[in-house]
């Protein structure tokens, strides 16, 4: 009896041992497969990441290549308007200005889509005329409204301090997107753009940029689509304003300015949306003209060296600054720029970043080996989120993104000449 029980125990033990061995072998087999899959997934992940990075780089390069000629077009258009005031109301010039402004906003949108999840948006804090910026923005749409059945109305609150600190480029990008959407979804109607002071405490002003619109073809579906990730391309093809905005970009840009976009939809009255931002006002209002112009007959000319490999860009910068009492020297490469700085004294140097053979970063580094005093401002068509560390390490004092506003450039030059910070 005991022998039978012992044999049963041995049999059960043998079966368990076989089962354990089988399970162990299966475990080894599955583990081996999992390791292989993990290696494949890691390889695929690296390849995907590599492809994504290449895609980002390609978009950045293409955007940069578009910015450079666009800067020349926008700069020459503004110069034509200044030199020939009779052309200010010329339909062809209005068309050119609108196309340039709209293309610039589109390029910025593409860049911000590209780096939306991977980079922080760099915000500048410069003194600018908010009335001038919003008026110019409204004027840039005059061509669009003349070629449609819409009317764009503009209202600016006289209680607002016009000279404020902020980022006029990002502000314009948000507003241009919102206004163009309002025009896109309005036919035989009105678009109202209002800049209103909500409250003011000491030198901080809370300003609302409100856009509302009506029209014969403003459907409920259209209103919803304004705020979707992308609007319906089929509908967009009916208009000259293209394929619409990415609401994620606009909200991200508003957030970068510590602002908020408020949306209201009314099936009877149309859509209304407002951008609300706090701005710091200029304390000393008497210095407004001093900040935006150097054209003073009582002072000697300020010497500026402009370094850019693009001849059109050199022409635009030269014409802008020559009118503001600057003595301009232009050069199209970094090597000659170094020698000019070594042999001459300049009040400020404007340095293009993307140049062949020796770029602006390398040129600045070599200049800083023997000159740590002269302010050097980068003029760049490259998205600055990629360049911040390099700009600081090279010894550049500041940067401005092409295409730039004349007053923004003058204010920045003035700031660095009057308050020099030596770079070591």
Coordinates of C-alpha atoms in Angstrom, one line a residue:
X1 CA 0.0 0.0 0.0
X2 CA 2.8 2.4 1.0
X3 CA 4.6 1.4 -2.1
X4 CA 1.6 2.4 -4.3
X5 CA 1.3 5.7 -2.5
X6 CA 5.0 6.4 -3.0
X7 CA 4.7 5.6 -6.7
X8 CA 1.7 8.0 -7.0
X9 CA 3.8 10.7 -5.3
X10 CA 6.7 10.1 -7.6
X11 CA 4.3 10.2 -10.6
X12 CA 2.8 13.4 -9.5
X13 CA 6.2 14.9 -8.8
X14 CA 7.4 13.8 -12.3
X15 CA 4.4 15.4 -13.9
X16 CA 4.9 18.6 -12.0
X17 CA 8.6 18.6 -12.9
X18 CA 7.7 18.1 -16.6
X19 CA 5.1 20.9 -16.3
X20 CA 7.6 23.2 -14.6
X21 CA 10.2 22.4 -17.2
X22 CA 7.7 23.1 -20.0
X23 CA 6.6 26.4 -18.4
X24 CA 10.3 27.4 -18.0
X25 CA 11.0 26.7 -21.6
X26 CA 7.9 28.6 -22.7
X27 CA 8.9 31.5 -20.4
X28 CA 12.4 31.5 -22.0
X29 CA 10.8 31.4 -25.5
X30 CA 8.4 34.2 -24.7
X31 CA 11.1 36.3 -23.0
X32 CA 13.3 35.9 -26.0
X33 CA 10.5 37.1 -28.3
X34 CA 9.7 40.0 -26.0
X35 CA 13.4 41.0 -26.0
X36 CA 13.5 40.8 -29.8
X37 CA 10.3 42.9 -30.0
X38 CA 11.6 45.4 -27.5
X39 CA 14.8 45.8 -29.6
X40 CA 12.7 46.2 -32.7
X41 CA 10.4 48.8 -31.0
X42 CA 13.4 50.8 -29.7
X43 CA 14.9 50.7 -33.1
X44 CA 11.6 51.8 -34.6
X45 CA 11.2 54.5 -32.0
X46 CA 14.7 55.9 -32.7
X47 CA 14.0 55.8 -36.4
X48 CA 10.6 57.6 -35.9
X49 CA 12.3 60.2 -33.6
X50 CA 15.0 60.6 -36.2
X51 CA 12.5 61.1 -39.0
X52 CA 10.5 63.6 -36.8
X53 CA 13.6 65.6 -36.1
X54 CA 14.5 65.6 -39.8
X55 CA 11.0 66.8 -40.6
X56 CA 11.3 69.6 -38.0
X57 CA 14.6 70.7 -39.4
X58 CA 13.3 70.7 -43.0
X59 CA 10.3 72.8 -42.0
X60 CA 12.6 75.2 -40.1
X61 CA 14.9 75.5 -43.1
X62 CA 12.1 76.0 -45.6
X63 CA 10.5 78.6 -43.3
X64 CA 13.8 80.4 -43.0
X65 CA 14.3 80.4 -46.7
X66 CA 10.8 81.9 -47.2
X67 CA 11.4 84.5 -44.5
X68 CA 14.5 85.9 -46.2
X69 CA 13.0 87.0 -49.5
X70 CA 9.7 87.9 -47.8
X71 CA 11.7 90.4 -45.6
X72 CA 13.0 92.1 -48.7
X73 CA 9.5 92.3 -50.3
X74 CA 7.9 93.7 -47.1
X75 CA 10.7 96.1 -46.5
X76 CA 10.7 97.5 -50.0
X77 CA 6.9 97.8 -50.0
X78 CA 7.1 99.9 -46.8
X79 CA 9.9 102.0 -48.3
X80 CA 7.9 102.6 -51.5
X81 CA 4.9 103.8 -49.3
X82 CA 7.2 106.2 -47.4
X83 CA 9.0 107.6 -50.4
X84 CA 5.9 107.9 -52.6
X85 CA 3.0 108.9 -50.4
X86 CA 0.7 109.1 -53.4
X87 CA 1.0 105.3 -53.7
X88 CA -0.4 104.8 -50.2
X89 CA -3.9 104.1 -51.5
X90 CA -2.8 102.3 -54.6
X91 CA -4.7 99.1 -55.0
X92 CA -1.7 97.1 -56.2
X93 CA 0.5 98.3 -53.3
X94 CA -2.3 97.4 -50.9
X95 CA -2.5 93.9 -52.5
X96 CA 1.3 93.5 -52.1
X97 CA 1.3 94.5 -48.4
X98 CA -1.6 92.2 -47.6
X99 CA 0.0 89.3 -49.3
X100 CA 3.3 89.9 -47.5
X101 CA 1.7 90.3 -44.1
X102 CA -0.5 87.2 -44.6
X103 CA 2.4 85.1 -45.9
X104 CA 4.4 86.1 -42.9
X105 CA 1.7 85.0 -40.5
X106 CA 1.3 81.7 -42.3
X107 CA 5.0 81.0 -42.0
X108 CA 4.9 81.8 -38.3
X109 CA 1.9 79.4 -37.9
X110 CA 3.9 76.6 -39.6
X111 CA 6.9 77.2 -37.4
X112 CA 4.7 77.1 -34.2
X113 CA 3.0 73.9 -35.4
X114 CA 6.5 72.4 -35.9
X115 CA 7.7 73.2 -32.4
X116 CA 4.4 73.3 -30.5
X117 CA 5.1 70.3 -28.2
X118 CA 8.9 70.4 -28.1
X119 CA 9.9 74.1 -27.6
X120 CA 9.0 77.1 -25.6
X121 CA 7.9 80.1 -27.5
X122 CA 10.3 83.0 -27.0
X123 CA 8.6 86.2 -26.2
X124 CA 10.2 89.7 -26.6
X125 CA 9.5 92.6 -24.3
X126 CA 9.9 95.8 -26.4
X127 CA 8.4 99.2 -26.4
X128 CA 5.9 99.7 -29.2
X129 CA 2.9 101.8 -30.3
X130 CA -0.1 99.7 -29.9
X131 CA -2.4 102.0 -31.9
X132 CA 0.1 102.0 -34.8
X133 CA 0.4 98.2 -34.7
X134 CA -3.4 97.6 -34.7
X135 CA -4.1 100.3 -37.3
X136 CA -1.5 98.9 -39.6
X137 CA -3.0 95.5 -39.2
X138 CA -6.4 96.8 -40.1
X139 CA -5.0 98.6 -43.1
X140 CA -3.3 95.5 -44.3
X141 CA -6.8 93.9 -44.7
X142 CA -8.1 96.8 -46.9
X143 CA -7.2 94.8 -50.0
X144 CA -9.1 91.8 -48.7
X145 CA -12.2 93.8 -47.9
X146 CA -12.2 95.7 -51.2
X147 CA -12.3 92.4 -53.0
X148 CA -15.2 91.0 -51.0
X149 CA -18.6 92.3 -49.9
X150 CA -17.4 92.8 -46.3
X151 CA -16.6 95.9 -44.3
X152 CA -13.9 95.9 -41.6
X153 CA -14.6 98.4 -38.8
X154 CA -11.8 99.6 -36.4
X155 CA -12.2 101.3 -33.0
X156 CA -9.4 102.2 -30.6
X157 CA -10.1 103.3 -27.1
X158 CA -8.5 106.8 -26.5
X159 CA -8.0 105.9 -22.8
X160 CA -5.3 103.4 -23.7
X161 CA -1.7 104.4 -23.2
X162 CA -0.3 103.9 -26.8
X163 CA 3.3 103.2 -25.8
X164 CA 3.4 99.8 -24.1
X165 CA 5.8 96.9 -23.5
X166 CA 5.2 93.6 -25.1
X167 CA 5.7 91.4 -28.2
X168 CA 4.1 93.2 -31.2
X169 CA 5.1 90.3 -33.5
X170 CA 3.2 87.6 -31.6
X171 CA 0.3 90.0 -30.9
X172 CA 0.0 90.7 -34.6
X173 CA 0.1 87.1 -35.5
X174 CA -2.8 86.2 -33.2
X175 CA -4.9 89.2 -34.3
X176 CA -4.3 88.5 -38.0
X177 CA -5.4 84.9 -37.6
X178 CA -8.6 86.0 -35.8
X179 CA -9.5 88.8 -38.2
X180 CA -8.9 86.7 -41.2
X181 CA -11.1 84.0 -39.8
X182 CA -13.9 86.5 -39.2
X183 CA -13.6 87.7 -42.8
X184 CA -13.5 84.1 -44.1
X185 CA -16.8 83.2 -42.5
X186 CA -18.6 86.4 -43.4
X187 CA -20.2 87.4 -46.6
X188 CA -22.1 90.6 -47.2
X189 CA -21.5 91.5 -43.6
X190 CA -19.4 93.4 -41.1
X191 CA -16.3 92.5 -39.1
X192 CA -15.8 94.8 -36.0
X193 CA -12.3 95.0 -34.5
X194 CA -12.2 96.9 -31.2
X195 CA -9.2 97.6 -28.9
X196 CA -10.7 98.5 -25.5
X197 CA -9.2 99.3 -22.1
X198 CA -10.9 97.1 -19.5
X199 CA -9.0 98.4 -16.5
X200 CA -5.9 100.2 -15.5
X201 CA -3.9 99.9 -12.2
X202 CA -0.8 102.1 -11.9
X203 CA 1.1 101.4 -15.1
X204 CA -0.5 98.0 -15.9
X205 CA -3.3 98.1 -18.5
X206 CA -5.7 95.2 -19.2
X207 CA -6.6 95.5 -22.9
X208 CA -9.2 93.6 -24.8
X209 CA -8.8 93.0 -28.6
X210 CA -12.4 92.1 -29.6
X211 CA -13.5 90.8 -33.0
X212 CA -17.1 90.0 -33.8
X213 CA -18.8 89.5 -37.2
X214 CA -22.1 88.9 -39.0
X215 CA -23.0 88.0 -42.5
X216 CA -25.4 86.2 -44.9
X217 CA -23.4 83.0 -45.0
X218 CA -22.5 82.6 -41.4
X219 CA -23.8 79.0 -40.7
X220 CA -23.7 77.3 -37.3
X221 CA -21.3 74.7 -38.8
X222 CA -19.0 77.4 -40.0
X223 CA -18.9 79.0 -36.6
X224 CA -18.0 75.8 -34.9
X225 CA -15.3 75.0 -37.4
X226 CA -13.4 78.3 -36.6
X227 CA -12.3 76.8 -33.3
X228 CA -11.6 73.2 -34.4
X229 CA -8.1 72.0 -34.9
X230 CA -8.3 72.8 -38.6
X231 CA -11.3 74.0 -40.6
X232 CA -12.8 72.1 -43.5
X233 CA -10.5 72.6 -46.5
X234 CA -13.4 72.2 -48.9
X235 CA -15.1 75.3 -47.5
X236 CA -11.9 77.2 -47.3
X237 CA -11.3 76.9 -51.0
X238 CA -14.2 79.2 -51.7
X239 CA -12.3 82.1 -50.4
X240 CA -8.9 83.8 -51.0
X241 CA -8.0 83.5 -47.3
X242 CA -6.8 79.9 -47.4
X243 CA -7.2 77.0 -45.0
X244 CA -7.6 78.7 -41.7
X245 CA -6.0 78.7 -38.3
X246 CA -5.0 76.1 -35.8
X247 CA -6.8 77.0 -32.6
X248 CA -4.1 75.2 -30.6
X249 CA -1.4 77.6 -32.0
X250 CA -3.5 80.7 -31.2
X251 CA -4.2 79.5 -27.6
X252 CA -0.5 78.7 -27.2
X253 CA 0.6 82.1 -28.5
X254 CA -2.0 83.8 -26.2
X255 CA -0.7 81.8 -23.3
X256 CA 2.9 82.9 -24.1
X257 CA 1.8 86.5 -23.7
X258 CA 0.0 85.6 -20.4
X259 CA -3.3 86.4 -22.3
X260 CA -6.6 84.6 -22.7
X261 CA -8.9 84.1 -25.7
X262 CA -12.6 84.3 -24.8
X263 CA -15.1 82.9 -27.3
X264 CA -18.8 83.6 -27.6
X265 CA -21.1 82.1 -30.2
X266 CA -24.6 83.5 -31.0
X267 CA -26.7 82.0 -33.7
X268 CA -28.4 85.3 -34.4
X269 CA -25.6 87.8 -34.0
X270 CA -22.7 85.8 -35.2
X271 CA -19.4 84.9 -33.5
X272 CA -17.4 87.0 -31.1
X273 CA -14.0 86.4 -29.7
X274 CA -11.6 88.5 -27.6
X275 CA -7.9 88.4 -26.7
X276 CA -7.3 89.9 -23.2
X277 CA -3.8 90.8 -22.2
X278 CA -2.1 92.8 -19.4
X279 CA 0.5 95.3 -20.7
X280 CA 2.9 97.5 -18.9
X281 CA 2.7 101.1 -20.1
X282 CA 5.7 103.4 -20.6
X283 CA 6.2 105.5 -17.5
X284 CA 7.9 108.5 -19.1
X285 CA 5.6 109.5 -22.0
X286 CA 8.0 112.4 -23.0
X287 CA 10.5 109.8 -24.4
X288 CA 8.1 108.4 -27.0
X289 CA 9.6 110.2 -30.0
X290 CA 13.2 109.7 -28.7
X291 CA 12.7 106.0 -28.6
X292 CA 11.3 105.6 -32.1
X293 CA 13.6 108.0 -34.0
X294 CA 17.2 109.0 -34.2
X295 CA 16.7 111.7 -36.8
X296 CA 18.1 114.6 -34.7
X297 CA 19.9 117.4 -36.5
X298 CA 21.7 118.4 -33.3
X299 CA 23.6 115.1 -33.0
X300 CA 26.3 113.6 -35.0
X301 CA 25.5 110.6 -37.2
X302 CA 25.7 107.2 -35.5
X303 CA 27.8 104.6 -37.3
X304 CA 26.3 101.2 -38.0
X305 CA 27.7 98.2 -39.7
X306 CA 25.1 96.0 -41.4
X307 CA 26.3 92.4 -42.2
X308 CA 24.0 90.3 -44.4
X309 CA 24.7 88.0 -47.4
X310 CA 21.4 89.1 -49.1
X311 CA 21.9 92.3 -51.1
X312 CA 18.2 93.1 -51.0
X313 CA 18.2 92.9 -47.2
X314 CA 21.2 95.2 -47.1
X315 CA 19.5 97.7 -49.3
X316 CA 16.3 97.7 -47.1
X317 CA 18.3 98.1 -43.8
X318 CA 20.5 100.8 -45.3
X319 CA 17.6 102.9 -46.6
X320 CA 15.7 102.6 -43.3
X321 CA 18.6 103.6 -41.1
X322 CA 20.0 106.2 -43.5
X323 CA 16.7 108.1 -43.2
X324 CA 17.2 108.1 -39.4
X325 CA 20.5 109.9 -39.4
X326 CA 22.8 106.8 -39.4
X327 CA 26.0 106.5 -41.3
X328 CA 25.6 103.0 -42.7
X329 CA 28.3 100.6 -43.9
X330 CA 27.1 97.4 -45.5
X331 CA 29.0 94.1 -46.1
X332 CA 27.9 90.8 -47.4
X333 CA 30.2 88.3 -45.5
X334 CA 31.5 87.6 -42.0
X335 CA 35.2 87.6 -42.9
X336 CA 35.2 91.2 -44.2
X337 CA 33.0 92.2 -41.4
X338 CA 35.6 91.1 -38.8
X339 CA 38.3 93.2 -40.6
X340 CA 36.0 96.3 -40.8
X341 CA 35.3 96.1 -37.0
X342 CA 39.0 95.7 -36.4
X343 CA 39.9 98.8 -38.4
X344 CA 36.9 101.0 -37.5
X345 CA 34.6 102.0 -34.6
X346 CA 30.9 101.5 -34.9
X347 CA 28.1 102.5 -32.5
X348 CA 26.2 99.2 -33.3
X349 CA 26.5 96.2 -35.5
X350 CA 23.5 94.4 -37.1
X351 CA 24.5 90.8 -37.8
X352 CA 22.7 88.4 -40.0
X353 CA 22.8 84.8 -38.6
X354 CA 22.5 82.6 -41.6
X355 CA 25.4 83.4 -43.9
X356 CA 27.5 81.0 -46.0
X357 CA 31.2 80.1 -45.1
X358 CA 31.1 82.0 -41.8
X359 CA 27.7 82.5 -40.2
X360 CA 26.7 85.3 -37.8
X361 CA 27.4 83.3 -34.7
X362 CA 31.0 82.5 -35.8
X363 CA 31.6 86.1 -36.9
X364 CA 30.4 87.5 -33.6
X365 CA 32.6 85.1 -31.6
X366 CA 35.7 86.3 -33.6
X367 CA 34.8 89.9 -33.1
X368 CA 34.3 89.4 -29.4
X369 CA 38.0 88.2 -29.2
X370 CA 39.1 91.8 -29.6
X371 CA 35.9 93.9 -29.1
X372 CA 33.6 93.3 -26.1
X373 CA 32.0 96.8 -26.1
X374 CA 30.2 97.4 -29.5
X375 CA 26.5 96.2 -29.3
X376 CA 25.9 93.4 -31.8
X377 CA 22.2 92.7 -32.6
X378 CA 21.3 89.6 -34.5
X379 CA 19.0 89.9 -37.5
X380 CA 17.6 86.4 -38.1
X381 CA 15.1 84.6 -40.2
X382 CA 15.7 81.5 -38.1
X383 CA 13.1 80.7 -35.3
X384 CA 14.9 82.0 -32.2
X385 CA 13.8 79.1 -30.0
X386 CA 16.6 77.1 -31.6
X387 CA 19.2 79.9 -31.2
X388 CA 18.9 81.3 -27.7
X389 CA 21.8 79.5 -26.2
X390 CA 24.1 80.1 -29.2
X391 CA 23.2 83.8 -29.3
X392 CA 24.2 84.2 -25.6
X393 CA 27.4 82.2 -25.9
X394 CA 28.5 84.0 -29.0
X395 CA 28.3 87.4 -27.3
X396 CA 25.4 88.9 -29.2
X397 CA 23.5 91.5 -27.2
X398 CA 20.1 90.9 -28.6
X399 CA 18.1 89.7 -31.6
X400 CA 15.3 90.8 -33.9
X401 CA 13.3 88.5 -36.2
X402 CA 13.0 89.2 -39.9
X403 CA 10.9 90.8 -41.2
X404 CA 11.0 93.4 -38.5
X405 CA 9.1 96.6 -37.7
X406 CA 11.1 99.8 -38.2
X407 CA 10.2 101.3 -34.8
X408 CA 11.0 98.0 -33.1
X409 CA 14.5 98.0 -34.7
X410 CA 15.1 101.7 -33.8
X411 CA 14.0 101.2 -30.2
X412 CA 16.3 98.2 -29.8
X413 CA 19.3 100.0 -31.3
X414 CA 18.6 103.0 -29.1
X415 CA 18.4 100.9 -26.0
X416 CA 21.7 99.2 -26.5
X417 CA 23.6 102.4 -27.6
X418 CA 22.3 104.4 -24.6
X419 CA 22.7 101.5 -22.1
X420 CA 25.7 99.5 -23.3
X421 CA 26.3 96.2 -21.6
X422 CA 29.9 94.9 -22.2
X423 CA 30.1 91.3 -23.3
X424 CA 33.0 89.3 -21.8

